Amino acid sequence: MRPPKFSLKYFTLFMILPFTMLCLTQPLRVAGQIKNLSKLPNLSQDVEKAKKYPSIPMPDSYPKDLVQLFDEQVNARSYVVVDSQTNRILAQRQANVPYPIASMSKIIPTYLVFKAIDEGKLTLETEIEAPKEITDVLSNNYELSSANLIGGQKYSVKDLLYGVIMMSGNDATSVLMWHLYGSEQGGVEAIKDQLDEWGITDYRFFTNSGLPNSFLPEEWWAPGSSANDENQMSAQDVALVAQHVSEDYPEILQIASTIEYRFKADTEFEQVFYTTNLLLTGQSEERQGITGLKSGSTDAAGNNFVATGTEEGRELVTVAMGVFPNADGSVTTPYADINHLLNGLATHPDLYQDEKLPTNKKPSLAERQAEEASIQASINESIVEAAKKDETPGEEVKEFENRRDNPITDFLGQFFK
């Protein structure tokens, strides 16, 4: 019997296959591992960081007056305005550069709680006991925003959700996530899984609430992380998260648009929560059509806000990130920046129709897996076709030359017998 011949075509295909699959599957989380920012704003560091990301190209048709207006009026380090229906980016500055997001992180745990309710794991009436381990760290530290939970006391899921969104309660966030996933890092892994499912890959996530590690016990930290590590995402990805929240669980927007809420109503532990969203009706920066969503601030993040709402019948998501005090000591807010952005865009109501605008849409995990399967099928088909060609009479099949037996290998072989 003749020994089997190994075609060079087969060798090439088998070598390409693993490399192709590696390239497809690798950018799930690794791409998000970028160097963390200092706890104090470092503008030179921001410039160096932004250089690593190519600018999002806006079309030549983009209104020049808007560019000038936003350069003059908007203070945010990065921002984006996205048309929810088309995913088109209507305005942006460094919208693809990940920066600290602070408590804007909390909209993802909130999403996961509603997802768990959908799956029958919880109801809004489910009572959860607040572990003293959490309240000692997050409720009793008055530097931190909290829902003032008491260790050992039970709270309904509904009350805790209002505590997360309205009070930005770090304690309420961890109580919910620990109940669902067992620990701080169990919750963080669930958040990462959800981001991956949405196709968001360029991020860093360390805590459920958005707090820097330095505020948590070291045993809560992710392996290999440091005290200064905190959650980071880009403005366009925060907008994409908000789009999923609005579309999948509009109940979250009902919470986010609430002006006043009685927590633990008619009990000795009753509190009244008031909105901190200055864009809602009756607030100092009020804007018609705003429905939410979430603020966030740390030393490194500055002040941030992701806003959802309707402008001229179009659903928009606006994110302003990294608003710091001005050099002259005057203070601005992300709410003011969001109003500047939306006021400017109102002068160009048809801008969303420009098909040349970039988008923030990402291929989801399911779409990436379908693409991988399609490529795998194409590779398999190529192998079959190559095999059929090799069976054609008269076609020469190139064999690999045996170079194992030669004077050098024979000589060395004497020492390894």
mmCIF file of C-alpha atoms in Angstrom, residues 133-278:
data_model
loop_
_atom_site.group_PDB
_atom_site.id
_atom_site.type_symbol
_atom_site.label_atom_id
_atom_site.label_comp_id
_atom_site.label_asym_id
_atom_site.label_seq_id
_atom_site.Cartn_x
_atom_site.Cartn_y
_atom_site.Cartn_z
ATOM 1 C CA GLU A 133 -20.697 42.896 55.015
ATOM 2 C CA ILE A 134 -22.046 45.257 52.357
ATOM 3 C CA THR A 135 -23.654 47.882 54.576
ATOM 4 C CA ASP A 136 -20.550 48.221 56.774
ATOM 5 C CA VAL A 137 -18.528 49.164 53.689
ATOM 6 C CA LEU A 138 -21.007 50.993 51.464
ATOM 7 C CA SER A 139 -23.837 52.320 53.644
ATOM 8 C CA ASN A 140 -21.790 53.552 56.591
ATOM 9 C CA ASN A 141 -19.195 55.457 54.548
ATOM 10 C CA TYR A 142 -20.622 58.950 54.201
ATOM 11 C CA GLU A 143 -18.205 59.823 51.399
ATOM 12 C CA LEU A 144 -20.207 57.482 49.181
ATOM 13 C CA SER A 145 -23.691 57.790 47.722
ATOM 14 C CA SER A 146 -26.003 55.209 49.256
ATOM 15 C CA ALA A 147 -29.611 54.252 49.909
ATOM 16 C CA ASN A 148 -28.792 54.207 53.643
ATOM 17 C CA LEU A 149 -29.428 50.489 53.962
ATOM 18 C CA ILE A 150 -29.247 48.785 57.344
ATOM 19 C CA GLY A 151 -27.464 45.466 57.703
ATOM 20 C CA GLY A 152 -29.863 42.593 58.388
ATOM 21 C CA GLN A 153 -32.901 44.573 57.224
ATOM 22 C CA LYS A 154 -34.970 43.261 54.292
ATOM 23 C CA TYR A 155 -35.814 45.408 51.270
ATOM 24 C CA SER A 156 -38.005 44.791 48.237
ATOM 25 C CA VAL A 157 -36.356 44.568 44.837
ATOM 26 C CA LYS A 158 -38.467 47.551 43.773
ATOM 27 C CA ASP A 159 -37.202 49.733 46.621
ATOM 28 C CA LEU A 160 -33.617 48.687 45.938
ATOM 29 C CA LEU A 161 -33.956 49.568 42.234
ATOM 30 C CA TYR A 162 -35.159 53.059 43.116
ATOM 31 C CA GLY A 163 -32.220 53.273 45.505
ATOM 32 C CA VAL A 164 -29.833 52.372 42.677
ATOM 33 C CA ILE A 165 -31.157 54.856 40.104
ATOM 34 C CA MET A 166 -32.433 57.788 42.185
ATOM 35 C CA MET A 167 -29.868 57.747 45.013
ATOM 36 C CA SER A 168 -27.033 56.145 43.030
ATOM 37 C CA GLY A 169 -26.858 53.727 45.939
ATOM 38 C CA ASN A 170 -23.645 51.738 45.860
ATOM 39 C CA ASP A 171 -25.057 49.626 48.678
ATOM 40 C CA ALA A 172 -28.346 48.878 46.878
ATOM 41 C CA THR A 173 -26.434 47.935 43.713
ATOM 42 C CA SER A 174 -24.212 45.410 45.473
ATOM 43 C CA VAL A 175 -27.090 43.945 47.517
ATOM 44 C CA LEU A 176 -28.981 43.161 44.295
ATOM 45 C CA MET A 177 -25.950 41.837 42.420
ATOM 46 C CA TRP A 178 -24.669 39.711 45.319
ATOM 47 C CA HIS A 179 -28.139 38.202 45.693
ATOM 48 C CA LEU A 180 -28.123 37.213 42.003
ATOM 49 C CA TYR A 181 -24.458 36.324 41.492
ATOM 50 C CA GLY A 182 -23.026 35.565 44.930
ATOM 51 C CA SER A 183 -20.277 38.190 45.263
ATOM 52 C CA GLU A 184 -18.894 41.473 43.949
ATOM 53 C CA GLN A 185 -16.827 39.708 41.314
ATOM 54 C CA GLY A 186 -19.669 37.340 40.443
ATOM 55 C CA GLY A 187 -21.688 40.426 39.557
ATOM 56 C CA VAL A 188 -18.807 41.958 37.614
ATOM 57 C CA GLU A 189 -18.461 38.790 35.526
ATOM 58 C CA ALA A 190 -22.191 38.911 34.748
ATOM 59 C CA ILE A 191 -21.797 42.537 33.632
ATOM 60 C CA LYS A 192 -18.895 41.576 31.363
ATOM 61 C CA ASP A 193 -20.912 38.721 29.883
ATOM 62 C CA GLN A 194 -23.759 41.112 29.094
ATOM 63 C CA LEU A 195 -21.410 43.648 27.494
ATOM 64 C CA ASP A 196 -19.878 40.880 25.380
ATOM 65 C CA GLU A 197 -23.358 39.764 24.335
ATOM 66 C CA TRP A 198 -24.078 43.300 23.118
ATOM 67 C CA GLY A 199 -20.837 43.369 21.142
ATOM 68 C CA ILE A 200 -19.109 45.862 23.456
ATOM 69 C CA THR A 201 -15.510 44.728 23.858
ATOM 70 C CA ASP A 202 -13.402 47.811 24.671
ATOM 71 C CA TYR A 203 -14.034 48.265 28.383
ATOM 72 C CA ARG A 204 -12.639 47.716 31.864
ATOM 73 C CA PHE A 205 -14.953 46.602 34.667
ATOM 74 C CA PHE A 206 -13.934 46.069 38.287
ATOM 75 C CA THR A 207 -16.965 46.879 40.475
ATOM 76 C CA ASN A 208 -20.741 46.621 40.198
ATOM 77 C CA SER A 209 -21.357 50.231 41.175
ATOM 78 C CA GLY A 210 -18.567 52.110 39.391
ATOM 79 C CA LEU A 211 -16.638 52.868 42.575
ATOM 80 C CA PRO A 212 -12.845 52.741 42.262
ATOM 81 C CA ASN A 213 -11.324 49.673 43.914
ATOM 82 C CA SER A 214 -9.786 51.898 46.601
ATOM 83 C CA PHE A 215 -13.183 52.248 48.320
ATOM 84 C CA LEU A 216 -13.695 48.476 48.585
ATOM 85 C CA PRO A 217 -11.994 45.766 50.667
ATOM 86 C CA GLU A 218 -9.169 44.148 48.741
ATOM 87 C CA GLU A 219 -10.862 40.750 48.936
ATOM 88 C CA TRP A 220 -13.633 42.199 46.735
ATOM 89 C CA TRP A 221 -11.183 43.190 43.984
ATOM 90 C CA ALA A 222 -10.733 41.356 40.709
ATOM 91 C CA PRO A 223 -7.537 39.265 40.670
ATOM 92 C CA GLY A 224 -4.617 41.340 39.432
ATOM 93 C CA SER A 225 -6.376 44.696 39.792
ATOM 94 C CA SER A 226 -5.065 47.619 41.845
ATOM 95 C CA ALA A 227 -6.484 50.289 44.153
ATOM 96 C CA ASN A 228 -6.753 52.917 41.409
ATOM 97 C CA ASP A 229 -8.595 50.697 38.932
ATOM 98 C CA GLU A 230 -12.134 51.749 38.042
ATOM 99 C CA ASN A 231 -14.694 51.024 35.357
ATOM 100 C CA GLN A 232 -14.083 52.499 31.904
ATOM 101 C CA MET A 233 -16.076 52.647 28.687
ATOM 102 C CA SER A 234 -16.378 54.988 25.726
ATOM 103 C CA ALA A 235 -19.223 57.478 25.335
ATOM 104 C CA GLN A 236 -20.543 55.674 22.249
ATOM 105 C CA ASP A 237 -20.651 52.370 24.148
ATOM 106 C CA VAL A 238 -22.408 53.955 27.142
ATOM 107 C CA ALA A 239 -24.967 55.243 24.632
ATOM 108 C CA LEU A 240 -25.362 51.740 23.199
ATOM 109 C CA VAL A 241 -26.001 50.348 26.696
ATOM 110 C CA ALA A 242 -28.643 53.042 27.255
ATOM 111 C CA GLN A 243 -30.271 52.085 23.946
ATOM 112 C CA HIS A 244 -30.584 48.465 25.083
ATOM 113 C CA VAL A 245 -31.995 49.609 28.433
ATOM 114 C CA SER A 246 -34.603 51.834 26.764
ATOM 115 C CA GLU A 247 -35.649 49.219 24.228
ATOM 116 C CA ASP A 248 -35.651 46.084 26.395
ATOM 117 C CA TYR A 249 -36.798 47.413 29.769
ATOM 118 C CA PRO A 250 -38.557 50.797 29.509
ATOM 119 C CA GLU A 251 -39.591 50.238 33.141
ATOM 120 C CA ILE A 252 -36.094 51.464 34.033
ATOM 121 C CA LEU A 253 -36.928 54.818 32.432
ATOM 122 C CA GLN A 254 -40.035 55.021 34.622
ATOM 123 C CA ILE A 255 -37.753 54.822 37.649
ATOM 124 C CA ALA A 256 -35.268 57.273 36.144
ATOM 125 C CA SER A 257 -37.969 59.864 35.388
ATOM 126 C CA THR A 258 -39.472 59.753 38.891
ATOM 127 C CA ILE A 259 -39.186 63.055 40.761
ATOM 128 C CA GLU A 260 -40.034 61.778 44.262
ATOM 129 C CA TYR A 261 -40.266 58.268 45.737
ATOM 130 C CA ARG A 262 -41.166 56.921 49.178
ATOM 131 C CA PHE A 263 -38.691 54.178 50.072
ATOM 132 C CA LYS A 264 -39.867 51.570 52.627
ATOM 133 C CA ALA A 265 -43.146 53.467 52.693
ATOM 134 C CA ASP A 266 -45.243 53.346 55.869
ATOM 135 C CA THR A 267 -42.494 51.710 57.926
ATOM 136 C CA GLU A 268 -40.153 53.061 60.565
ATOM 137 C CA PHE A 269 -37.413 52.982 57.891
ATOM 138 C CA GLU A 270 -39.266 55.208 55.402
ATOM 139 C CA GLN A 271 -37.161 57.674 53.394
ATOM 140 C CA VAL A 272 -38.105 60.072 50.611
ATOM 141 C CA PHE A 273 -35.866 60.009 47.547
ATOM 142 C CA TYR A 274 -35.673 63.037 45.244
ATOM 143 C CA THR A 275 -34.325 63.016 41.710
ATOM 144 C CA THR A 276 -30.869 64.392 41.010
ATOM 145 C CA ASN A 277 -31.529 64.516 37.247
ATOM 146 C CA LEU A 278 -31.568 68.252 36.586
#
